[in-house]
Amino acid sequence: MSAFTTILLETHGRVGLIRLNRPEALNAINTLLITELMVALEAWDADDAIGAMVITGSDKAFAAGADIKEMADASAADMRARDHIAPFDRILNIRKPVIAAVSGWCLGGGSELALSCDLLIAAETARFGQPEINLGVIPGAGGTQRLTRAVGKVVAMEMVLNNRTLTAAEALHYGLANRVVPAERCLEEALTLAAELAARAPLAIQAAKQMVNAAYETALTEGLALERQTFYGLFDTHDQKEGMRAFSEKRPPQWKGQ
Ligand code: CAA
């Protein structure tokens, strides 16, 4: 992949790790960062050598929101023309699992980015908030929508209307985070989880992710029908035959992603 300036990339076996890297701005998400992030995610999504991805920030901040300085002087027309939030929607199209490893500040667009991921490991130091109201605006990348679906209306109202910040323990309690771990173990925990997912049957993992996400987009009857057809569809894959044969033969399956 070409050189990036706002993110750092590493691979750990079948896991791709993206570190947000704008320390001078607490990883504030500017147009370049979201553009580079999506290029990296989409490249790994298309790469058979990668089975899952992790996005992380620094100890101090996962990301302190969209870059306020970049947009401060923009008009509404400028913002519509730039539409720098649009790349956030492309995260929905990533087929492989994406895990957020969150330490420190996870605010505004940073929180919205973390919420766009499929799983979230929070360090005890993580703090989640939607402080846009302090800037005279509202969240623009899912903070009124994904957050509300995740934590429920009353908590979302308090966060979005009154800048209530959640601790890591509260984020766990309200269903924003899968686990809370000591800060020094946060990335390791996320990488371990990602490696587990990357070792599973790739087509089934992708179908499973797609179906869980579909639960947010469809009525129940429609979602159940889609799930059933997807389940049946997997019976045309090598991995379904291998998985069920391996069960009968009492041996570990060898997945091919076919
Ligand atoms: N945009 C641009 N720069 C930012 C930034 C942001 N969102 N957050 C922090 N920075 C910069 C600061 O300006 C500062 O730069 P300078 O040293 O050049 O002044 C540097 O990062 C360090 O920040 P602080 O000195 O403020 O660090 P702190 O430890 O005192 O405070 C903080 C940390 C509480 C997170 C504070 O930086 C802060 O409140 N940041 C803004 C949070 C925010 O409002 N986020 C929402 C943005 S709007 C949005 O995200 C819209 C959307 O939905 C898409």
CSV table of N, CA, C and O in Angstrom, one decimal, residues 30-80:
chain,number,residue,atom,x,y,z
A,30,ASN,N,-9.2,14.6,10.2
A,30,ASN,CA,-9.4,15.5,9.1
A,30,ASN,C,-9.7,14.7,7.8
A,30,ASN,O,-9.7,13.5,7.8
A,31,THR,N,-9.8,15.5,6.7
A,31,THR,CA,-10.2,14.8,5.4
A,31,THR,C,-9.2,13.8,5.0
A,31,THR,O,-9.5,12.7,4.5
A,32,LEU,N,-7.9,14.1,5.2
A,32,LEU,CA,-6.8,13.2,4.8
A,32,LEU,C,-6.9,11.9,5.6
A,32,LEU,O,-6.8,10.8,5.1
A,33,LEU,N,-7.1,12.1,6.9
A,33,LEU,CA,-7.1,10.9,7.8
A,33,LEU,C,-8.2,9.9,7.4
A,33,LEU,O,-8.0,8.7,7.2
A,34,ILE,N,-9.4,10.5,7.2
A,34,ILE,CA,-10.5,9.5,6.9
A,34,ILE,C,-10.4,8.9,5.5
A,34,ILE,O,-10.7,7.8,5.3
A,35,THR,N,-9.8,9.7,4.6
A,35,THR,CA,-9.5,9.2,3.3
A,35,THR,C,-8.5,8.1,3.3
A,35,THR,O,-8.7,7.0,2.8
A,36,GLU,N,-7.4,8.3,4.0
A,36,GLU,CA,-6.3,7.3,4.1
A,36,GLU,C,-6.9,6.0,4.9
A,36,GLU,O,-6.6,4.9,4.5
A,37,LEU,N,-7.6,6.3,5.9
A,37,LEU,CA,-8.2,5.2,6.7
A,37,LEU,C,-9.0,4.3,5.8
A,37,LEU,O,-8.9,3.0,5.8
A,38,MET,N,-9.9,4.9,5.0
A,38,MET,CA,-10.7,4.1,4.1
A,38,MET,C,-9.9,3.3,3.1
A,38,MET,O,-10.3,2.2,2.7
A,39,VAL,N,-8.9,4.0,2.5
A,39,VAL,CA,-8.1,3.3,1.5
A,39,VAL,C,-7.5,2.1,2.1
A,39,VAL,O,-7.5,1.0,1.5
A,40,ALA,N,-6.9,2.2,3.4
A,40,ALA,CA,-6.3,1.1,4.0
A,40,ALA,C,-7.3,0.0,4.3
A,40,ALA,O,-7.0,-1.2,4.1
A,41,LEU,N,-8.5,0.3,4.9
A,41,LEU,CA,-9.5,-0.7,5.2
A,41,LEU,C,-9.9,-1.4,3.9
A,41,LEU,O,-10.1,-2.6,3.9
A,42,GLU,N,-10.2,-0.7,2.9
A,42,GLU,CA,-10.7,-1.3,1.6
A,42,GLU,C,-9.6,-2.2,1.0
A,42,GLU,O,-9.9,-3.2,0.4
A,43,ALA,N,-8.4,-1.8,1.1
A,43,ALA,CA,-7.3,-2.6,0.5
A,43,ALA,C,-7.2,-3.9,1.3
A,43,ALA,O,-7.1,-5.0,0.7
A,44,TRP,N,-7.2,-3.8,2.6
A,44,TRP,CA,-7.1,-5.1,3.4
A,44,TRP,C,-8.4,-5.9,3.2
A,44,TRP,O,-8.4,-7.1,3.3
A,45,ASP,N,-9.5,-5.3,3.0
A,45,ASP,CA,-10.8,-6.0,2.8
A,45,ASP,C,-10.7,-6.9,1.6
A,45,ASP,O,-11.3,-7.9,1.5
A,46,ALA,N,-9.9,-6.4,0.6
A,46,ALA,CA,-9.8,-7.1,-0.7
A,46,ALA,C,-8.6,-8.1,-0.7
A,46,ALA,O,-8.3,-8.7,-1.7
A,47,ASP,N,-7.9,-8.2,0.4
A,47,ASP,CA,-6.6,-8.9,0.5
A,47,ASP,C,-6.9,-10.3,1.3
A,47,ASP,O,-7.2,-10.2,2.5
A,48,ASP,N,-6.7,-11.4,0.6
A,48,ASP,CA,-7.0,-12.7,1.2
A,48,ASP,C,-6.1,-13.0,2.4
A,48,ASP,O,-6.4,-13.9,3.2
A,49,ALA,N,-5.0,-12.3,2.4
A,49,ALA,CA,-4.0,-12.6,3.5
A,49,ALA,C,-4.5,-12.0,4.8
A,49,ALA,O,-3.9,-12.3,5.9
A,50,ILE,N,-5.5,-11.1,4.8
A,50,ILE,CA,-6.0,-10.4,6.0
A,50,ILE,C,-7.4,-10.9,6.3
A,50,ILE,O,-8.2,-10.9,5.4
A,51,GLY,N,-7.6,-11.3,7.6
A,51,GLY,CA,-8.9,-11.8,7.9
A,51,GLY,C,-9.7,-10.8,8.8
A,51,GLY,O,-10.9,-11.0,9.0
A,52,ALA,N,-9.0,-9.9,9.5
A,52,ALA,CA,-9.7,-9.0,10.4
A,52,ALA,C,-8.8,-7.8,10.6
A,52,ALA,O,-7.6,-7.8,10.3
A,53,MET,N,-9.4,-6.6,11.0
A,53,MET,CA,-8.7,-5.4,11.1
A,53,MET,C,-8.9,-4.8,12.5
A,53,MET,O,-10.0,-5.0,13.1
A,54,VAL,N,-7.9,-4.1,13.0
A,54,VAL,CA,-8.0,-3.4,14.3
A,54,VAL,C,-7.7,-1.9,14.0
A,54,VAL,O,-6.7,-1.6,13.3
A,55,ILE,N,-8.5,-1.0,14.5
A,55,ILE,CA,-8.2,0.4,14.5
A,55,ILE,C,-7.9,0.9,15.9
A,55,ILE,O,-8.7,0.6,16.8
A,56,THR,N,-6.8,1.6,16.1
A,56,THR,CA,-6.5,2.1,17.4
A,56,THR,C,-5.9,3.5,17.3
A,56,THR,O,-5.6,4.0,16.2
A,57,GLY,N,-5.8,4.2,18.4
A,57,GLY,CA,-5.2,5.5,18.5
A,57,GLY,C,-3.9,5.5,19.4
A,57,GLY,O,-3.1,4.6,19.3
A,58,SER,N,-3.8,6.5,20.2
A,58,SER,CA,-2.7,6.5,21.1
A,58,SER,C,-3.2,6.3,22.5
A,58,SER,O,-4.4,6.1,22.7
A,59,ASP,N,-2.3,6.3,23.5
A,59,ASP,CA,-2.8,6.1,24.9
A,59,ASP,C,-3.7,7.2,25.3
A,59,ASP,O,-4.6,7.1,26.0
A,60,LYS,N,-3.4,8.4,24.8
A,60,LYS,CA,-4.1,9.6,25.2
A,60,LYS,C,-5.5,9.8,24.5
A,60,LYS,O,-6.4,10.3,25.0
A,61,ALA,N,-5.5,9.4,23.2
A,61,ALA,CA,-6.7,9.6,22.4
A,61,ALA,C,-6.9,8.5,21.3
A,61,ALA,O,-5.9,8.4,20.6
A,62,PHE,N,-8.0,7.9,21.3
A,62,PHE,CA,-8.4,7.2,20.1
A,62,PHE,C,-8.6,8.2,19.0
A,62,PHE,O,-7.8,8.2,18.0
A,63,ALA,N,-9.4,9.2,19.2
A,63,ALA,CA,-9.6,10.3,18.3
A,63,ALA,C,-10.5,11.3,19.0
A,63,ALA,O,-11.5,11.0,19.5
A,64,ALA,N,-10.0,12.6,19.0
A,64,ALA,CA,-10.8,13.6,19.7
A,64,ALA,C,-11.8,14.3,18.8
A,64,ALA,O,-12.2,15.5,19.0
A,65,GLY,N,-12.3,13.6,17.8
A,65,GLY,CA,-13.4,14.1,17.0
A,65,GLY,C,-12.9,14.5,15.6
A,65,GLY,O,-11.8,14.3,15.2
A,66,ALA,N,-13.9,15.0,14.8
A,66,ALA,CA,-13.5,15.6,13.5
A,66,ALA,C,-12.6,16.8,13.8
A,66,ALA,O,-12.6,17.4,14.9
A,67,ASP,N,-11.8,17.1,12.8
A,67,ASP,CA,-10.8,18.2,12.9
A,67,ASP,C,-11.6,19.6,12.9
A,67,ASP,O,-12.0,20.0,11.9
A,68,ILE,N,-11.7,20.2,14.1
A,68,ILE,CA,-12.4,21.4,14.3
A,68,ILE,C,-11.8,22.5,13.5
A,68,ILE,O,-12.5,23.3,12.8
A,69,LYS,N,-10.5,22.6,13.5
A,69,LYS,CA,-9.8,23.7,12.8
A,69,LYS,C,-10.0,23.6,11.3
A,69,LYS,O,-10.1,24.6,10.6
A,70,GLU,N,-10.1,22.4,10.7
A,70,GLU,CA,-10.3,22.2,9.3
A,70,GLU,C,-11.6,22.8,8.8
A,70,GLU,O,-11.8,23.3,7.7
A,71,MET,N,-12.6,22.7,9.7
A,71,MET,CA,-14.0,23.0,9.3
A,71,MET,C,-14.5,24.3,9.9
A,71,MET,O,-15.6,24.8,9.5
A,72,ALA,N,-13.7,24.9,10.8
A,72,ALA,CA,-14.2,26.1,11.5
A,72,ALA,C,-14.8,27.2,10.7
A,72,ALA,O,-15.8,27.8,11.0
A,73,ASP,N,-14.2,27.5,9.5
A,73,ASP,CA,-14.6,28.6,8.7
A,73,ASP,C,-15.5,28.2,7.5
A,73,ASP,O,-15.8,29.1,6.7
A,74,ALA,N,-15.9,27.0,7.5
A,74,ALA,CA,-16.7,26.5,6.3
A,74,ALA,C,-18.1,27.0,6.4
A,74,ALA,O,-18.6,27.2,7.5
A,75,SER,N,-18.7,27.2,5.3
A,75,SER,CA,-20.2,27.5,5.2
A,75,SER,C,-20.9,26.2,5.1
A,75,SER,O,-20.2,25.1,4.8
A,76,ALA,N,-22.2,26.2,5.2
A,76,ALA,CA,-23.0,25.0,5.0
A,76,ALA,C,-22.7,24.4,3.6
A,76,ALA,O,-22.6,23.2,3.4
A,77,ALA,N,-22.7,25.4,2.6
A,77,ALA,CA,-22.4,24.9,1.2
A,77,ALA,C,-21.1,24.3,1.1
A,77,ALA,O,-20.9,23.3,0.4
A,78,ASP,N,-20.1,24.9,1.8
A,78,ASP,CA,-18.7,24.3,1.7
A,78,ASP,C,-18.8,22.8,2.3
A,78,ASP,O,-18.2,21.9,1.7
A,79,MET,N,-19.5,22.7,3.4
A,79,MET,CA,-19.5,21.4,4.1
A,79,MET,C,-20.2,20.4,3.2
A,79,MET,O,-19.8,19.2,3.1
A,80,ARG,N,-21.3,20.8,2.6
A,80,ARG,CA,-22.0,19.9,1.7
A,80,ARG,C,-21.1,19.5,0.5
A,80,ARG,O,-21.1,18.3,0.1
